PDB file of C-alpha atoms in Angstrom:
ATOM      1  CA  UNK T   1       2.079 -11.893  43.822  1.00 49.00           C
ATOM      2  CA  UNK T   2       2.794 -13.399  47.219  1.00 52.00           C
ATOM      3  CA  UNK T   3       2.965 -10.979  49.997  1.00 63.00           C
ATOM      4  CA  UNK T   4       6.570 -12.069  50.698  1.00 82.00           C
ATOM      5  CA  UNK T   5       7.514 -11.059  46.989  1.00 81.00           C
ATOM      6  CA  UNK T   6       5.456  -7.851  47.360  1.00 83.00           C
ATOM      7  CA  UNK T   7       7.278  -6.925  50.592  1.00 87.00           C
ATOM      8  CA  UNK T   8      10.508  -7.617  49.249  1.00 89.00           C
ATOM      9  CA  UNK T   9       9.949  -5.725  46.016  1.00 92.00           C
ATOM     10  CA  UNK T  10       8.477  -2.779  47.826  1.00 92.00           C
ATOM     11  CA  UNK T  11      11.670  -2.799  50.290  1.00 92.00           C
ATOM     12  CA  UNK T  12      14.030  -2.819  47.162  1.00 93.00           C
ATOM     13  CA  UNK T  13      12.092  -0.288  45.191  1.00 95.00           C
ATOM     14  CA  UNK T  14      10.842   2.164  47.793  1.00 95.00           C
ATOM     15  CA  UNK T  15      14.367   3.722  48.585  1.00 95.00           C
ATOM     16  CA  UNK T  16      15.200   4.207  44.936  1.00 95.00           C
ATOM     17  CA  UNK T  17      11.820   5.954  44.279  1.00 95.00           C
ATOM     18  CA  UNK T  18      12.264   8.100  47.351  1.00 95.00           C
ATOM     19  CA  UNK T  19      15.870   9.106  46.304  1.00 95.00           C
ATOM     20  CA  UNK T  20      14.286  10.742  43.195  1.00 94.00           C
ATOM     21  CA  UNK T  21      11.751  12.606  45.289  1.00 93.00           C
ATOM     22  CA  UNK T  22       8.824  10.513  43.851  1.00 94.00           C
ATOM     23  CA  UNK T  23       5.831   8.551  45.386  1.00 92.00           C
ATOM     24  CA  UNK T  24       5.733   4.979  44.764  1.00 93.00           C
ATOM     25  CA  UNK T  25       2.034   4.516  43.751  1.00 90.00           C
ATOM     26  CA  UNK T  26       1.889   0.943  42.750  1.00 89.00           C
ATOM     27  CA  UNK T  27       3.919  -2.253  42.297  1.00 92.00           C
ATOM     28  CA  UNK T  28       2.316  -5.058  40.198  1.00 90.00           C
ATOM     29  CA  UNK T  29       3.638  -8.419  39.104  1.00 89.00           C
ATOM     30  CA  UNK T  30       1.664 -10.231  36.437  1.00 88.00           C
ATOM     31  CA  UNK T  31       2.434 -12.899  33.636  1.00 82.00           C
ATOM     32  CA  UNK T  32       2.797 -11.799  30.235  1.00 74.00           C
ATOM     33  CA  UNK T  33       3.093 -15.237  28.402  1.00 79.00           C
ATOM     34  CA  UNK T  34       5.954 -17.134  29.608  1.00 83.00           C
ATOM     35  CA  UNK T  35       7.608 -13.886  31.043  1.00 85.00           C
ATOM     36  CA  UNK T  36       6.736 -12.139  34.263  1.00 86.00           C
ATOM     37  CA  UNK T  37       5.826  -8.438  34.040  1.00 89.00           C
ATOM     38  CA  UNK T  38       6.856  -6.036  37.027  1.00 92.00           C
ATOM     39  CA  UNK T  39       5.054  -2.870  36.723  1.00 93.00           C
ATOM     40  CA  UNK T  40       6.295   0.018  38.781  1.00 94.00           C
ATOM     41  CA  UNK T  41       4.120   3.187  39.003  1.00 93.00           C
ATOM     42  CA  UNK T  42       5.560   6.537  40.387  1.00 94.00           C
ATOM     43  CA  UNK T  43       4.277  10.037  40.768  1.00 91.00           C
ATOM     44  CA  UNK T  44       4.899  13.504  42.180  1.00 89.00           C
ATOM     45  CA  UNK T  45       3.205  16.751  42.579  1.00 84.00           C
ATOM     46  CA  UNK T  46       5.129  18.150  39.533  1.00 84.00           C
ATOM     47  CA  UNK T  47       4.519  14.974  37.530  1.00 84.00           C
ATOM     48  CA  UNK T  48       7.181  12.545  36.199  1.00 89.00           C
ATOM     49  CA  UNK T  49       9.350  13.123  33.315  1.00 91.00           C
ATOM     50  CA  UNK T  50      10.313  10.316  30.873  1.00 91.00           C
ATOM     51  CA  UNK T  51      13.918  10.659  31.565  1.00 94.00           C
ATOM     52  CA  UNK T  52      13.313  10.328  35.297  1.00 93.00           C
ATOM     53  CA  UNK T  53      11.436   7.007  34.568  1.00 94.00           C
ATOM     54  CA  UNK T  54      14.336   5.742  32.330  1.00 95.00           C
ATOM     55  CA  UNK T  55      16.875   6.307  34.999  1.00 96.00           C
ATOM     56  CA  UNK T  56      14.848   4.773  37.680  1.00 96.00           C
ATOM     57  CA  UNK T  57      14.169   1.877  35.469  1.00 96.00           C
ATOM     58  CA  UNK T  58      17.881   1.361  35.019  1.00 96.00           C
ATOM     59  CA  UNK T  59      18.532   1.652  38.761  1.00 96.00           C
ATOM     60  CA  UNK T  60      15.647  -0.763  39.691  1.00 95.00           C
ATOM     61  CA  UNK T  61      16.855  -3.144  37.015  1.00 93.00           C
ATOM     62  CA  UNK T  62      20.412  -3.238  38.492  1.00 93.00           C
ATOM     63  CA  UNK T  63      19.044  -3.856  42.127  1.00 93.00           C
ATOM     64  CA  UNK T  64      16.867  -6.602  40.731  1.00 91.00           C
ATOM     65  CA  UNK T  65      19.897  -8.232  39.090  1.00 90.00           C
ATOM     66  CA  UNK T  66      21.535  -8.405  42.498  1.00 90.00           C
ATOM     67  CA  UNK T  67      18.766 -10.510  43.994  1.00 88.00           C
ATOM     68  CA  UNK T  68      16.394 -13.341  43.295  1.00 85.00           C
ATOM     69  CA  UNK T  69      13.253 -11.516  44.082  1.00 87.00           C
ATOM     70  CA  UNK T  70      11.894 -12.025  40.660  1.00 85.00           C
ATOM     71  CA  UNK T  71      12.942 -15.684  40.425  1.00 81.00           C
ATOM     72  CA  UNK T  72      14.771 -17.454  37.816  1.00 80.00           C
ATOM     73  CA  UNK T  73      12.564 -16.728  34.840  1.00 82.00           C
ATOM     74  CA  UNK T  74      12.544 -13.861  32.407  1.00 87.00           C
ATOM     75  CA  UNK T  75      10.487 -10.736  33.252  1.00 89.00           C
ATOM     76  CA  UNK T  76      10.048  -7.181  31.679  1.00 91.00           C
ATOM     77  CA  UNK T  77      10.334  -4.186  33.881  1.00 93.00           C
ATOM     78  CA  UNK T  78       7.960  -1.329  33.238  1.00 94.00           C
ATOM     79  CA  UNK T  79       8.490   1.965  35.088  1.00 95.00           C
ATOM     80  CA  UNK T  80       5.973   4.771  34.402  1.00 92.00           C
ATOM     81  CA  UNK T  81       3.778   7.489  35.714  1.00 89.00           C
ATOM     82  CA  UNK T  82       0.011   6.820  36.436  1.00 86.00           C
ATOM     83  CA  UNK T  83      -2.224   7.131  33.380  1.00 80.00           C
ATOM     84  CA  UNK T  84      -4.439  10.188  32.924  1.00 75.00           C
ATOM     85  CA  UNK T  85      -7.613   8.502  33.850  1.00 74.00           C
ATOM     86  CA  UNK T  86      -6.185   6.671  36.968  1.00 80.00           C
ATOM     87  CA  UNK T  87      -8.514   6.401  40.016  1.00 89.00           C
ATOM     88  CA  UNK T  88      -8.212   8.952  42.674  1.00 92.00           C
ATOM     89  CA  UNK T  89      -7.765   6.989  46.069  1.00 90.00           C
ATOM     90  CA  UNK T  90      -5.357   9.041  48.059  1.00 91.00           C
ATOM     91  CA  UNK T  91      -5.428  12.631  49.372  1.00 93.00           C
ATOM     92  CA  UNK T  92      -2.430  13.419  47.421  1.00 91.00           C
ATOM     93  CA  UNK T  93      -4.149  12.250  44.308  1.00 92.00           C
ATOM     94  CA  UNK T  94      -7.037  14.838  44.867  1.00 94.00           C
ATOM     95  CA  UNK T  95      -4.395  17.584  45.617  1.00 92.00           C
ATOM     96  CA  UNK T  96      -2.570  16.841  42.460  1.00 90.00           C
ATOM     97  CA  UNK T  97      -5.787  16.881  40.517  1.00 91.00           C
ATOM     98  CA  UNK T  98      -6.793  20.466  41.896  1.00 92.00           C
ATOM     99  CA  UNK T  99      -7.976  22.487  38.712  1.00 91.00           C
ATOM    100  CA  UNK T 100      -8.788  19.246  36.866  1.00 91.00           C
ATOM    101  CA  UNK T 101     -12.341  18.081  35.947  1.00 92.00           C
ATOM    102  CA  UNK T 102     -13.280  14.882  37.760  1.00 93.00           C
ATOM    103  CA  UNK T 103     -16.098  12.328  37.675  1.00 94.00           C
ATOM    104  CA  UNK T 104     -17.181  11.237  40.984  1.00 95.00           C
ATOM    105  CA  UNK T 105     -19.221   8.334  41.829  1.00 95.00           C
ATOM    106  CA  UNK T 106     -21.151   9.284  45.038  1.00 95.00           C
ATOM    107  CA  UNK T 107     -21.673   6.953  47.838  1.00 93.00           C
ATOM    108  CA  UNK T 108     -25.303   7.793  48.007  1.00 92.00           C
ATOM    109  CA  UNK T 109     -25.581   6.775  44.182  1.00 92.00           C
ATOM    110  CA  UNK T 110     -25.216   8.830  40.987  1.00 93.00           C
ATOM    111  CA  UNK T 111     -22.254  10.425  39.169  1.00 94.00           C
ATOM    112  CA  UNK T 112     -21.018  13.926  39.416  1.00 94.00           C
ATOM    113  CA  UNK T 113     -18.903  15.833  37.041  1.00 93.00           C
ATOM    114  CA  UNK T 114     -17.098  18.630  38.620  1.00 95.00           C
ATOM    115  CA  UNK T 115     -13.815  20.724  38.786  1.00 95.00           C
ATOM    116  CA  UNK T 116     -11.796  20.342  42.059  1.00 95.00           C
ATOM    117  CA  UNK T 117     -11.036  24.022  43.261  1.00 96.00           C
ATOM    118  CA  UNK T 118      -9.357  23.204  46.740  1.00 96.00           C
ATOM    119  CA  UNK T 119      -8.764  20.054  48.803  1.00 96.00           C
ATOM    120  CA  UNK T 120      -8.429  19.896  52.531  1.00 95.00           C
ATOM    121  CA  UNK T 121      -8.387  17.052  55.196  1.00 95.00           C
ATOM    122  CA  UNK T 122     -12.141  16.577  54.934  1.00 95.00           C
ATOM    123  CA  UNK T 123     -13.127  16.815  51.379  1.00 95.00           C
ATOM    124  CA  UNK T 124     -13.184  18.873  48.287  1.00 96.00           C
ATOM    125  CA  UNK T 125     -14.484  22.448  47.089  1.00 96.00           C
ATOM    126  CA  UNK T 126     -15.641  22.120  43.635  1.00 96.00           C
ATOM    127  CA  UNK T 127     -17.436  23.732  40.772  1.00 95.00           C
ATOM    128  CA  UNK T 128     -20.177  22.141  38.946  1.00 92.00           C
ATOM    129  CA  UNK T 129     -20.032  23.286  35.291  1.00 88.00           C
ATOM    130  CA  UNK T 130     -23.007  24.986  34.027  1.00 83.00           C
ATOM    131  CA  UNK T 131     -25.012  23.260  31.322  1.00 81.00           C
ATOM    132  CA  UNK T 132     -26.916  25.105  28.502  1.00 81.00           C
ATOM    133  CA  UNK T 133     -25.865  28.556  29.460  1.00 81.00           C
ATOM    134  CA  UNK T 134     -26.318  28.218  33.269  1.00 87.00           C
ATOM    135  CA  UNK T 135     -23.651  29.499  35.509  1.00 91.00           C
ATOM    136  CA  UNK T 136     -21.201  26.938  37.296  1.00 89.00           C
ATOM    137  CA  UNK T 137     -22.404  26.170  40.846  1.00 92.00           C
ATOM    138  CA  UNK T 138     -19.908  25.765  43.921  1.00 94.00           C
ATOM    139  CA  UNK T 139     -20.241  22.482  45.773  1.00 94.00           C
ATOM    140  CA  UNK T 140     -18.572  21.075  48.799  1.00 96.00           C
ATOM    141  CA  UNK T 141     -18.141  17.319  48.770  1.00 96.00           C
ATOM    142  CA  UNK T 142     -16.820  15.253  51.768  1.00 96.00           C
ATOM    143  CA  UNK T 143     -14.281  12.356  51.207  1.00 96.00           C
ATOM    144  CA  UNK T 144     -16.748  10.240  52.991  1.00 95.00           C
ATOM    145  CA  UNK T 145     -19.344  10.830  50.264  1.00 96.00           C
ATOM    146  CA  UNK T 146     -17.173   9.665  47.362  1.00 96.00           C
ATOM    147  CA  UNK T 147     -17.334   6.008  46.433  1.00 96.00           C
ATOM    148  CA  UNK T 148     -14.946   6.375  43.380  1.00 95.00           C
ATOM    149  CA  UNK T 149     -13.157   9.249  41.596  1.00 95.00           C
ATOM    150  CA  UNK T 150     -11.342   9.493  38.285  1.00 94.00           C
ATOM    151  CA  UNK T 151      -9.722  12.541  36.396  1.00 91.00           C
ATOM    152  CA  UNK T 152     -11.775  13.247  33.359  1.00 89.00           C
ATOM    153  CA  UNK T 153      -9.753  14.043  30.031  1.00 85.00           C
ATOM    154  CA  UNK T 154     -10.328  17.398  28.771  1.00 84.00           C
ATOM    155  CA  UNK T 155      -9.091  18.151  25.095  1.00 80.00           C
ATOM    156  CA  UNK T 156      -9.956  21.914  25.320  1.00 73.00           C
ATOM    157  CA  UNK T 157      -8.446  22.373  28.787  1.00 64.00           C
ATOM    158  CA  UNK T 158      -5.939  25.439  28.989  1.00 57.00           C
ATOM    159  CA  UNK T 159      -2.774  24.420  30.747  1.00 55.00           C
ATOM    160  CA  UNK T 160      -2.012  26.346  33.918  1.00 52.00           C
ATOM    161  CA  UNK T 161       1.027  27.937  32.373  1.00 45.00           C
ATOM    162  CA  UNK T 162      -1.055  29.007  29.454  1.00 46.00           C
ATOM    163  CA  UNK T 163      -3.282  30.879  31.702  1.00 47.00           C
ATOM    164  CA  UNK T 164      -0.519  32.466  33.640  1.00 47.00           C
ATOM    165  CA  UNK T 165       1.006  33.767  30.410  1.00 45.00           C
TER     166      UNK T 165
END
């Protein structure tokens, strides 16, 4: 996607996303056969409901129809929330993952699976799960020490709402 097209799309989409109190995480244009594919990924601290994605998709589609930013060819518009295993790249991603199990690739080498307990400007307070009957251990990890991070899927994880009930 050319920088000009990317800038024009961002300028068109960002106000619509912000009006729904969402964060624009990603805009991606690619080819799907003879058609173009415009993928818009949005998120918020509370997550994104399907109905909100559908509303936003209609609004973006109407705006795109008023412009030539996607060119003359056919394209498919996809508006969605980030996947469960998306990479954590922004401070807000770590905040939203508080309470979740994450896999960190450390800058010094090696991987660490840990649960985020708290996030501040400098890094994470985490709890490394105990293995084979051992107790979990607390660990502080600075953002500078993290090369990559991704939420781990937990099938047995209790939802915060379940824990509060």
